[in-house]
Each structure stands twice: as structure tokens, then as C-alpha cells.
Short mmCIF file of N, CA and C and ligand atoms in Angstrom, two decimals:
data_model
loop_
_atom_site.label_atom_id
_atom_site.label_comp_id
_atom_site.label_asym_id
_atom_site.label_seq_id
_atom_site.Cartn_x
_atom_site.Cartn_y
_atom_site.Cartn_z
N UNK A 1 49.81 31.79 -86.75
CA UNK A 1 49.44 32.11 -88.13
C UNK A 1 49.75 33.58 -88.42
N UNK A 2 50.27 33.74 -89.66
CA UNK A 2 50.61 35.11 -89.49
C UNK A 2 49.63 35.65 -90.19
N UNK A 3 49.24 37.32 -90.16
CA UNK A 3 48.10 37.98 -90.79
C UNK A 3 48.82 38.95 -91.45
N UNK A 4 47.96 38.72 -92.91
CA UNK A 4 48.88 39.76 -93.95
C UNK A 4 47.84 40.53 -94.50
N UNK A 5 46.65 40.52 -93.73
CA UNK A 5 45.99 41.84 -94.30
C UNK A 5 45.05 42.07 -92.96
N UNK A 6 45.22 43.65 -92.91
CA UNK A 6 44.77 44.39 -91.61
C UNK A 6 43.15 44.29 -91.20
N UNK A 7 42.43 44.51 -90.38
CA UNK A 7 41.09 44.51 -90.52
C UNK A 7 40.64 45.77 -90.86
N UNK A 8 41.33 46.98 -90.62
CA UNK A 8 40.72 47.99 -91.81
C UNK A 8 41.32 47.99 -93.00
N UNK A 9 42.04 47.10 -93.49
CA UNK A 9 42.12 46.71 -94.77
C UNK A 9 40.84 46.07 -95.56
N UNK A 10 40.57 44.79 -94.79
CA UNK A 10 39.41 44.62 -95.07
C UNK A 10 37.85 44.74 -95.29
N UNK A 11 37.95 46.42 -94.45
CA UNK A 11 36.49 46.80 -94.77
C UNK A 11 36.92 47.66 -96.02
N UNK A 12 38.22 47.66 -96.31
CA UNK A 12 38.29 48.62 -97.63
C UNK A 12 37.90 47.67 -99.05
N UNK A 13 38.80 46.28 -98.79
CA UNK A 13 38.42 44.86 -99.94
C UNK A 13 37.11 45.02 -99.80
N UNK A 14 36.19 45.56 -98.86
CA UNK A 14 34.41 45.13 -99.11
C UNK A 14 33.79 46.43 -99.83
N UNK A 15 34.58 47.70 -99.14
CA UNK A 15 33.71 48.31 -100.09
C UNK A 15 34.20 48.47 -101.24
N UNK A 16 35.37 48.48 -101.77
CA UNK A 16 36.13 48.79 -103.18
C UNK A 16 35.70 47.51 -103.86
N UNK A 17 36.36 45.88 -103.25
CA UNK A 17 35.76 44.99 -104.23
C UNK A 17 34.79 44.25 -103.88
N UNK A 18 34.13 43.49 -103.37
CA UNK A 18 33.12 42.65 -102.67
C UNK A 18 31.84 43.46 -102.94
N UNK A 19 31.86 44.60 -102.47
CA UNK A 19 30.01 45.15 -103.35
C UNK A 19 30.67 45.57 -104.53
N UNK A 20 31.52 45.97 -104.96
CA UNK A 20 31.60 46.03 -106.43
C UNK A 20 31.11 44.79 -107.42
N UNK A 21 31.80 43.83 -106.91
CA UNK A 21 31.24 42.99 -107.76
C UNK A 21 29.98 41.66 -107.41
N UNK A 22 29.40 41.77 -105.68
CA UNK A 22 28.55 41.14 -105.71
C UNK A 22 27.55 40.50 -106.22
N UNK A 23 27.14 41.39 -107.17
CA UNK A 23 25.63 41.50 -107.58
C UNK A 23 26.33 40.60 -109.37
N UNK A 24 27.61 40.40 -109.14
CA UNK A 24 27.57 40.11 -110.81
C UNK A 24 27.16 38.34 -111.39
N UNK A 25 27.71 38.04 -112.26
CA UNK A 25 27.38 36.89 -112.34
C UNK A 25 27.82 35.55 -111.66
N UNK A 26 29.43 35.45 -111.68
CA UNK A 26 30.14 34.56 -110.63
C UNK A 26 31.61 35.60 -110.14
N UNK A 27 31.18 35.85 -109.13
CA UNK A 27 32.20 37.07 -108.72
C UNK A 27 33.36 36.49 -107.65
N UNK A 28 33.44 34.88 -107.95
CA UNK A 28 34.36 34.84 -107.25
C UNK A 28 35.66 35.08 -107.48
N UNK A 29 35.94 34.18 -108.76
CA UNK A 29 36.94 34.79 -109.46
C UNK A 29 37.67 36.54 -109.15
N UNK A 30 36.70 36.97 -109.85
CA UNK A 30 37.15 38.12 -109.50
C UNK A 30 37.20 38.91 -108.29
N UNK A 31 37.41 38.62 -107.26
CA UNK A 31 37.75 39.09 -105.83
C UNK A 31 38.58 38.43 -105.77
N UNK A 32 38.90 37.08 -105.98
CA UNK A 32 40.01 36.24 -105.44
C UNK A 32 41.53 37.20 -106.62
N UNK A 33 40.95 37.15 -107.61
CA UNK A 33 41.88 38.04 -108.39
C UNK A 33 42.63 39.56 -107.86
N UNK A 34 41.20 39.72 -107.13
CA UNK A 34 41.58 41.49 -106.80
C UNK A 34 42.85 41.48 -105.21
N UNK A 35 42.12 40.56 -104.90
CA UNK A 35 42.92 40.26 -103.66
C UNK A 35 44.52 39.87 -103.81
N UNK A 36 44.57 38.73 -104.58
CA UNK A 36 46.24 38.36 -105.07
C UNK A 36 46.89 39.65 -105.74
N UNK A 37 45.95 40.64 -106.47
CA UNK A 37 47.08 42.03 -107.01
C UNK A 37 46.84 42.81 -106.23
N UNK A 38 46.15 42.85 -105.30
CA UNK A 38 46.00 44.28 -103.70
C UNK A 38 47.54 43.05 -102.54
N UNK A 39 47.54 42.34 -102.29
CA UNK A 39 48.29 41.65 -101.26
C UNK A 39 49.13 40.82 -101.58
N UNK A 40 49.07 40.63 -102.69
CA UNK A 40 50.44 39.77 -103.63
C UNK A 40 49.63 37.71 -102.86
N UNK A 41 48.86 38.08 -102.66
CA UNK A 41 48.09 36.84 -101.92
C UNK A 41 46.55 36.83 -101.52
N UNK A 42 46.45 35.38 -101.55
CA UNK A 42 45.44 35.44 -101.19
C UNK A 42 45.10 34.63 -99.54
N UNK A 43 44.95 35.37 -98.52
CA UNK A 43 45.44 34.39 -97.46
C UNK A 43 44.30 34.09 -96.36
N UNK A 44 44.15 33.74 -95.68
CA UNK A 44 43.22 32.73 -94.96
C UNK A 44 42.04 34.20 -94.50
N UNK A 45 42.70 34.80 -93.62
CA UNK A 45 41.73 36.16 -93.37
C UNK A 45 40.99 36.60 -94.48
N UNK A 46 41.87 36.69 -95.32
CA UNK A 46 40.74 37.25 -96.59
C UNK A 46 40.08 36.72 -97.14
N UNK A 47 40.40 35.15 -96.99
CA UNK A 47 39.52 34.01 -97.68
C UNK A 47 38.03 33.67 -96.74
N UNK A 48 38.39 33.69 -94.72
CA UNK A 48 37.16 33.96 -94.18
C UNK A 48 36.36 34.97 -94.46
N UNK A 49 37.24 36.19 -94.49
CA UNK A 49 36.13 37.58 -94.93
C UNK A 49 35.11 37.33 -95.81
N UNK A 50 35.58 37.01 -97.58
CA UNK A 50 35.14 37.10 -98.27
C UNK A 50 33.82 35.74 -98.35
N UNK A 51 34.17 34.87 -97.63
CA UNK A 51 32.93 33.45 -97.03
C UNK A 51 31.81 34.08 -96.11
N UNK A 52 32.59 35.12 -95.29
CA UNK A 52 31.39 35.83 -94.16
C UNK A 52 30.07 36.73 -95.77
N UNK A 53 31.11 36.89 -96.14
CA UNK A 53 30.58 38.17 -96.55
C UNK A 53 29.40 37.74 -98.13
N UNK A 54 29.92 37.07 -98.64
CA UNK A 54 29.27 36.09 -99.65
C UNK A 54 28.41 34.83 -99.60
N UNK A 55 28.74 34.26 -98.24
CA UNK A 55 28.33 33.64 -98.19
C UNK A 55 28.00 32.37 -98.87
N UNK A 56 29.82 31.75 -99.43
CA UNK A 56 30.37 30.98 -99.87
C UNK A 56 31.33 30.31 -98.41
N UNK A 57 31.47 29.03 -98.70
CA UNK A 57 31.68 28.21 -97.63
C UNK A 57 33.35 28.23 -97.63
N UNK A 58 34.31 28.62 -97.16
CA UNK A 58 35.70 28.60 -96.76
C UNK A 58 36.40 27.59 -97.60
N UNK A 59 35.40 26.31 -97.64
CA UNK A 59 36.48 24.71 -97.84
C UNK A 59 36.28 25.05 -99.61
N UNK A 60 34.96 25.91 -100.07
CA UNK A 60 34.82 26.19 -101.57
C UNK A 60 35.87 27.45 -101.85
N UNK A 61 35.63 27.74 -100.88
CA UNK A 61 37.02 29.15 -101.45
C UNK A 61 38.38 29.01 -101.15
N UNK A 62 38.62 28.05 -100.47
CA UNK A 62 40.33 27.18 -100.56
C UNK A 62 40.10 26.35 -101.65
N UNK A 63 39.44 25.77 -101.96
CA UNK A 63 39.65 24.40 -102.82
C UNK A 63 39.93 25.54 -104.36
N UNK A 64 39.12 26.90 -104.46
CA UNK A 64 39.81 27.58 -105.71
C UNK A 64 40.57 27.98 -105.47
N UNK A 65 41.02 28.85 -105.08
CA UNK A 65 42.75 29.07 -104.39
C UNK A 65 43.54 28.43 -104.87
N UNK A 66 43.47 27.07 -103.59
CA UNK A 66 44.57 25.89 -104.27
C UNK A 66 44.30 25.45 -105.46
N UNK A 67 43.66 25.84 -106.25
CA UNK A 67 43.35 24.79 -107.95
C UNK A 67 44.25 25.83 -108.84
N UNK A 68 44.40 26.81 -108.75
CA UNK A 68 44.61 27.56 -109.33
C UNK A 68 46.01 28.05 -109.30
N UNK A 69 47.06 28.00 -110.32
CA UNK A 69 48.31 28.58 -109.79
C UNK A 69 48.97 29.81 -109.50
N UNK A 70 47.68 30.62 -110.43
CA UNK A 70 47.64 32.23 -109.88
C UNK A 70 47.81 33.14 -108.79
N UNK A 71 47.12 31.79 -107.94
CA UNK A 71 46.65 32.36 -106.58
C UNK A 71 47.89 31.81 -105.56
N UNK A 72 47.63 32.24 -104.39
CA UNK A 72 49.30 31.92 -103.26
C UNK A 72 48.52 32.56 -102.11
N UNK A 73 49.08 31.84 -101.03
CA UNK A 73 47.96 31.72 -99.41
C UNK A 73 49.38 33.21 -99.01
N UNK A 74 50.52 32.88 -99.55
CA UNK A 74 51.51 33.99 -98.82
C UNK A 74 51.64 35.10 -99.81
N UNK A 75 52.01 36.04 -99.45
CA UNK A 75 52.54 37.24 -100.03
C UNK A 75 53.85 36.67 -101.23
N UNK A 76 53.78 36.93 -102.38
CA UNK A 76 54.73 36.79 -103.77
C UNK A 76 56.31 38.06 -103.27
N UNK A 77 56.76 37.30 -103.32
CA UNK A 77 58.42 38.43 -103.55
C UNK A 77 57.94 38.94 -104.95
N UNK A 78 58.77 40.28 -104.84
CA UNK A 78 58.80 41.44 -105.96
C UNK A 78 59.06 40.86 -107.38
N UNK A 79 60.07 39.85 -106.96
CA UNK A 79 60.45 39.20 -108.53
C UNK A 79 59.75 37.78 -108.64
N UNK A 80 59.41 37.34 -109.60
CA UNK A 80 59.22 35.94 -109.82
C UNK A 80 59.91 35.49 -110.40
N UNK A 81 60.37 34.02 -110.24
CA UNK A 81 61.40 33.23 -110.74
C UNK A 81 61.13 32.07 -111.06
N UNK A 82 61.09 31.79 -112.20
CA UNK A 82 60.59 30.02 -112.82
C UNK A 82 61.77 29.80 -113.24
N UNK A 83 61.61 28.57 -113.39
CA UNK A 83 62.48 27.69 -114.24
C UNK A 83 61.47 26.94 -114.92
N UNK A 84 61.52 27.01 -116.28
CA UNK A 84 60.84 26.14 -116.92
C UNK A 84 60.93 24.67 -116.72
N UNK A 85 59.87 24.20 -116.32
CA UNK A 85 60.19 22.72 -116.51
C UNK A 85 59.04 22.03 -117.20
N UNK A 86 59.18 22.67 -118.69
CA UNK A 86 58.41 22.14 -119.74
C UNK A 86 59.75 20.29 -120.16
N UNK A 87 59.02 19.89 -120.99
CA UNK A 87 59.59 18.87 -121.84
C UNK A 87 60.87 19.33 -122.00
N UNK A 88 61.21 20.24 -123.36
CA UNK A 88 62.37 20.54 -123.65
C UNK A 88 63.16 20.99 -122.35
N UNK A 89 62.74 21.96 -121.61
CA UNK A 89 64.10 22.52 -121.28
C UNK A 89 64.33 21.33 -120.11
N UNK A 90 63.16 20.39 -119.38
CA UNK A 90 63.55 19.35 -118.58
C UNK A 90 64.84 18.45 -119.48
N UNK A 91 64.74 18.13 -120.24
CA UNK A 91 65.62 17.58 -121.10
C UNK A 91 66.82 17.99 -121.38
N UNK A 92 67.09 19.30 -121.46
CA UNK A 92 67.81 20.13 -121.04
C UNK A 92 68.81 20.49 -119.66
N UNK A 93 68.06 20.02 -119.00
CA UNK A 93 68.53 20.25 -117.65
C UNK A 93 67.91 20.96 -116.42
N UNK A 94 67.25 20.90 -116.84
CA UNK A 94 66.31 22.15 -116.01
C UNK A 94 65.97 21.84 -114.41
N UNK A 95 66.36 20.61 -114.49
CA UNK A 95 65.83 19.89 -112.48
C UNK A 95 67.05 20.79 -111.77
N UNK A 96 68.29 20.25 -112.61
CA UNK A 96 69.40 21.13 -112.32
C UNK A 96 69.40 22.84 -111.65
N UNK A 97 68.96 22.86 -112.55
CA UNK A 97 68.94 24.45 -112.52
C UNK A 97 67.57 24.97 -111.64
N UNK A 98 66.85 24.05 -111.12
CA UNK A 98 65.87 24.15 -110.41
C UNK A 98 66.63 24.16 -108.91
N UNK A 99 67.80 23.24 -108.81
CA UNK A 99 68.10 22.82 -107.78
C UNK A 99 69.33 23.73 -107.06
N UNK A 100 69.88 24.51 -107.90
CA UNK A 100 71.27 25.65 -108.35
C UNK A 100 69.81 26.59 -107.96
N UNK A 101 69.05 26.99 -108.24
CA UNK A 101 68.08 28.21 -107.50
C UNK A 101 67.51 28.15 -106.31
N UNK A 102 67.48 26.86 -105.94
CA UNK A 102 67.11 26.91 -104.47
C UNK A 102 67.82 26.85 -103.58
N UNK A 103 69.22 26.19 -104.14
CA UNK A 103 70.22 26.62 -103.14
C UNK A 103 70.32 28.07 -102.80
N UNK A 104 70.97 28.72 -104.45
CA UNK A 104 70.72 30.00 -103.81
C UNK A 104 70.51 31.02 -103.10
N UNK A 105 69.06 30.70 -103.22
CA UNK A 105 68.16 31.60 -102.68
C UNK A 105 67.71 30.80 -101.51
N UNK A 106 68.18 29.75 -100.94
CA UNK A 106 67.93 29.30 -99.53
C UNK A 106 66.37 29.10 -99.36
N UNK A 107 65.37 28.68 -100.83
CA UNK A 107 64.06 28.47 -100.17
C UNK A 107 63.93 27.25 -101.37
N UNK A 108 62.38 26.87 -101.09
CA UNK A 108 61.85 26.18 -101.97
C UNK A 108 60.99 26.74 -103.05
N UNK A 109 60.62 25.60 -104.07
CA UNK A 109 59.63 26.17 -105.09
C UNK A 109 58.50 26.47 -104.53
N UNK A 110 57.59 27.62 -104.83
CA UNK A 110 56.47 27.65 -104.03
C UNK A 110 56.57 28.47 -103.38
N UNK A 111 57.61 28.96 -103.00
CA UNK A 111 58.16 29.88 -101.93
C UNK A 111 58.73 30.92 -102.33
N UNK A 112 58.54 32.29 -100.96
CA UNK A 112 58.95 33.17 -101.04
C UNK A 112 60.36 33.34 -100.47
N UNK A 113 61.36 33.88 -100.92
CA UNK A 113 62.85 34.32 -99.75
C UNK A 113 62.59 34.80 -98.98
N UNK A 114 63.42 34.82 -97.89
CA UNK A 114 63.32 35.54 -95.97
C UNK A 114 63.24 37.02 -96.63
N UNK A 115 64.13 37.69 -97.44
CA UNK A 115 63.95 39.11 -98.24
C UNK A 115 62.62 39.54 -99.08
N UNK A 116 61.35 38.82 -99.04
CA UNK A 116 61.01 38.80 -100.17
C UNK A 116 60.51 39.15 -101.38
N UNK A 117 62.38 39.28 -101.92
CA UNK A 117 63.02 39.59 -103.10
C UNK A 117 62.16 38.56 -103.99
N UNK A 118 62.02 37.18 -104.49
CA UNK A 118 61.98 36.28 -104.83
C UNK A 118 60.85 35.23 -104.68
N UNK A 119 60.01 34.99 -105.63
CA UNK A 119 59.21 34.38 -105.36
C UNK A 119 59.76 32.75 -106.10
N UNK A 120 59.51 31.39 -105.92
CA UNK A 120 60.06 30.86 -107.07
C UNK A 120 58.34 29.94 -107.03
N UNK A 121 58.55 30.66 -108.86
CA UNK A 121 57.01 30.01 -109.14
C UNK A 121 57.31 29.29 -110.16
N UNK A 122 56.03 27.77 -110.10
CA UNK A 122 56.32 26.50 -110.68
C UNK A 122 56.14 27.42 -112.71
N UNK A 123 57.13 27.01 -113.51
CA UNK A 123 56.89 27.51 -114.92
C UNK A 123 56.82 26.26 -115.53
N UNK A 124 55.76 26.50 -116.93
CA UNK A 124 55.82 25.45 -118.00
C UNK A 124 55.96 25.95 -118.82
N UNK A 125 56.07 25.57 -120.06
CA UNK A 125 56.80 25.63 -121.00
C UNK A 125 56.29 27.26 -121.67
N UNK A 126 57.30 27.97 -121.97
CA UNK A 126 56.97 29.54 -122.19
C UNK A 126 56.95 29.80 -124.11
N UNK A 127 57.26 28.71 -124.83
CA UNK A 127 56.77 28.52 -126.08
C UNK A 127 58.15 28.69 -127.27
N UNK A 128 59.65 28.70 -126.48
CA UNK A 128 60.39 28.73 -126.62
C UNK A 128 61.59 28.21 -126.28
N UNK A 129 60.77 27.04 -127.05
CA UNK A 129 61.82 25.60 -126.27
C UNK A 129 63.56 25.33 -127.18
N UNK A 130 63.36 26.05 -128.35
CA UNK A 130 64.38 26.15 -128.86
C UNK A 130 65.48 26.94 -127.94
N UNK A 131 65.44 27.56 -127.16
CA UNK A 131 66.05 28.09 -126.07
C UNK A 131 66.47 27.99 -125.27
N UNK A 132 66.34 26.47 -124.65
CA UNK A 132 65.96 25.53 -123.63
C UNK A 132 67.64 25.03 -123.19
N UNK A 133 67.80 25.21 -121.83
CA UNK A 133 66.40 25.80 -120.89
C UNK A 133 66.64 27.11 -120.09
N UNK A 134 64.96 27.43 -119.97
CA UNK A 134 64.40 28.65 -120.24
C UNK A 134 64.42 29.32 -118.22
N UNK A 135 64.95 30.26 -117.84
CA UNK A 135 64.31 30.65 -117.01
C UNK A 135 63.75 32.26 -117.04
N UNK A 136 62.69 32.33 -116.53
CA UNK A 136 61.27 33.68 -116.50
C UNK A 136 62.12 34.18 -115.20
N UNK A 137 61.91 35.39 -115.43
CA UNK A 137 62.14 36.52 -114.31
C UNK A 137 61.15 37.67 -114.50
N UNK A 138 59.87 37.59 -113.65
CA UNK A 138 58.74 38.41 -114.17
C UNK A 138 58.92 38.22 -115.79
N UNK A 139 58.58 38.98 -116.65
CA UNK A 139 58.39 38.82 -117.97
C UNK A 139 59.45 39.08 -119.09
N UNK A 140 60.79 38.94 -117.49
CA UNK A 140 62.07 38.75 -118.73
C UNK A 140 62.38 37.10 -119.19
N UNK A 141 63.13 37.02 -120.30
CA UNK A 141 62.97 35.78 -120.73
C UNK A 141 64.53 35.20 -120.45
N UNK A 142 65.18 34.35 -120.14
CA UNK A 142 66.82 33.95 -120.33
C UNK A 142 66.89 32.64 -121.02
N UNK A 143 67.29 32.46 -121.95
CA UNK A 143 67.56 31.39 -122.77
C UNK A 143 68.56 31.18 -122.29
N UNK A 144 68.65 29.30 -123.14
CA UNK A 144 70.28 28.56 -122.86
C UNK A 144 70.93 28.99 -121.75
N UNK A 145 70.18 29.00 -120.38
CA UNK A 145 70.86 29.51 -119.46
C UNK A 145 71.68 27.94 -118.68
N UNK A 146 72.90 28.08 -118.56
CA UNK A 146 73.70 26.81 -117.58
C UNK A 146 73.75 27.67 -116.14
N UNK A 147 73.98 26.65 -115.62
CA UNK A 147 74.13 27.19 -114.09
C UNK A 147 74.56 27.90 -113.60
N UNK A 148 75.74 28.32 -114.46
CA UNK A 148 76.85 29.64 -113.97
C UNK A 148 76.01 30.76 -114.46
N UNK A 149 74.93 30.95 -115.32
CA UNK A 149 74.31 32.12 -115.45
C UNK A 149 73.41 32.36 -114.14
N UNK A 150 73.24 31.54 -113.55
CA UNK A 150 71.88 31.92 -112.22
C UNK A 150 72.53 33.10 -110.99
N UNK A 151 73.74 32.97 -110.98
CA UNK A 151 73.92 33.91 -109.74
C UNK A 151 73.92 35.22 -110.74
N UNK A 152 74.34 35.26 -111.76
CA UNK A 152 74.09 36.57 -112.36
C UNK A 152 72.96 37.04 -112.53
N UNK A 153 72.11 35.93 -113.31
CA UNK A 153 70.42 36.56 -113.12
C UNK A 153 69.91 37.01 -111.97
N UNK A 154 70.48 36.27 -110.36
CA UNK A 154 69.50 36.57 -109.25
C UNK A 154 70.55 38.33 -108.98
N UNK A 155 71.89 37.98 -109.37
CA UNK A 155 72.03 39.98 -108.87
C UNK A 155 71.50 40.56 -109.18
N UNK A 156 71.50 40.76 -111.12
CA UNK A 156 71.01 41.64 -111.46
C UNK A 156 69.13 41.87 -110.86
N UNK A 157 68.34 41.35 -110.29
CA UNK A 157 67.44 41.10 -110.34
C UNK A 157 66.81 41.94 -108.90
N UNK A 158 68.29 40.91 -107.92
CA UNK A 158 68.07 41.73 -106.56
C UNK A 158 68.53 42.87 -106.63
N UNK A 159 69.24 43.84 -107.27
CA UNK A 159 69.47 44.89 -107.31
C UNK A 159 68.51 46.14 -107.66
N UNK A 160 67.14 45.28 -108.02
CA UNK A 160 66.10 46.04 -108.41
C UNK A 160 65.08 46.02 -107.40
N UNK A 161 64.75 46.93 -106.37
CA UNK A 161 63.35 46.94 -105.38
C UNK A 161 63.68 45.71 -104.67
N UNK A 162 64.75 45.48 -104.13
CA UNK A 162 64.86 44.19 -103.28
C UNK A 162 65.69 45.30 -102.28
N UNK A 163 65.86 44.48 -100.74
CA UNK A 163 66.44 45.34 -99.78
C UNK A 163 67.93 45.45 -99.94
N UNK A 164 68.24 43.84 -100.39
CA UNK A 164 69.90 43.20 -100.21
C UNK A 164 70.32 44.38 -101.84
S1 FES B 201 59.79 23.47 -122.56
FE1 FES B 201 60.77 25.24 -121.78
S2 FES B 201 60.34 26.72 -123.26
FE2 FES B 201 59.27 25.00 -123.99
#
């Protein structure tokens, strides 16, 4: 199993967030939050910590985790990458172009790249289906994108805070 957060990391998550927000009303949320933007994840160590420490039961603090699409057991690559697969842009083509990105980038949805440059996270419909179909790159938008646009989107993209 790999460990993506240190154990003096974790007495820092207790005193910065865990007594910060103990005492509040339902503070799980918000640790599980603080944790996915401190570690780009939320992952098993930090999920026992925060059960030791709260005294919430592990199988209740996976079962929010996994409910939630916010949250991720691994560390997120720098970029995120959807492909919409709302209605329209499925209609559109979009399995396609789901399938042209994972070649790519040599991983699955859900997943981070061996670089990780790239996260590819599940997208629904971004409210601009006239556009369709749509792929998200963090909070850039690409309309009417066909397949021959994807290796251009992933350069320009890796060329930013990625190693390659
Ligand atoms: S279905 Fe893709 S933008 Fe609406």
C-alpha cells in the first residue's frame, strides 16, 4: 500500500484541521475536504487518523469518500481532464473521445498518469451542450472538440507544471 501522507504530516492535519473543526456541528465534511486540497486525496492513513481521532468508524468514513466524487483515495495529477459525458455531447461522440484520451495518456478514467500530469475525472454535463462535445481541462472549457483536437489539448496542458 502506498502512503501519501507522512506521520508528521498528520499531527499537523490534527492540529491545523481536526481540533479546528471538532467541536463544530458535522465536521466531517469538512476535514475530508481539507484533506483532498492539503494531498490532492483523501487516502486510507488519513482516513484511519481522522476515525482514531473522531471517533467515527473507518467503514463510515470510506463509505463518504466513495459517495462522493470530490473526493479520490490517490493523489489528483496537476491537470484534470473530463470528457463530458452528459446526454448531448454522448450523442456527440464523446465515448470516442473518452477512449482517444485514454489511449493517450496510457491510463484509465479515475485515474491518475505514471507523470502525474493528468488526472482523468468522470464529467457531466458542464451546461453547454450546444458545444458538444465538451472536454474540461481544470476550468478551461473546449468545445466541438473531434479527436484530432486531444493531442493538442493534452500538449498544451503538459507543458504547464507537468515534468514531460
Ligand atoms: S452534455 Fe456535455 S455540455 Fe451538456
Amino acid at each position: 500500500m502506498s502512503i501519501y501522507v507522512l506521520e508528521e504530516q498528520l499531527n499537523e492535519f490534527k492540529i491545523e484541521v481536526i481540533n479546528k473543526y471538532r467541536d463544530t456541528k458535522s465536521p466531517l465534511m469538512q476535514i475530508l475536504q481539507e484533506s483532498q486540497k492539503r494531498y490532492g486525496c483523501v487516502p486510507v492513513e488519513v482516513q484511519e487518523f481522522i476515525s482514531k481521532e473522531m471517533n467515527i468508524t473507518t467503514a463510515k468514513i470510506n463509505g463518504v469518500v466513495s459517495f462522493y466524487s470530490m473526493f479520490s483515495l490517490i493523489p489528483s495529477g496537476r491537470h484534470i481532464l473530463g470528457v463530458c459525458t452528459g446526454t448531448a455531447c454522448y450523442v456527440k461522440g464523446a465515448s470516442r473521445l473518452v477512449e482517444r484520451v485514454e489511449a493517450l495518456l496510457d491510463t484509465e478514467y479515475g485515474s491518475t498518469t505514471e507523470d502525474g500530469c493528468f488526472t482523468l475525472a468522470h464529467t457531466r454535463c458542464v451546461g453547454d451542450c450546444a458545444q458538444a462535445p465538451v472536454i474540461m481541462v481544470n476550468d478551461e472549457f473546449n468545445g466541438k472538440v473531434t479527436s484530432d483536437d486531444i493531442p493538442k489539448i493534452i500538449a498544451r496542458h503538459r507543458g504547464k507544471n507537468c515534468k514531460k
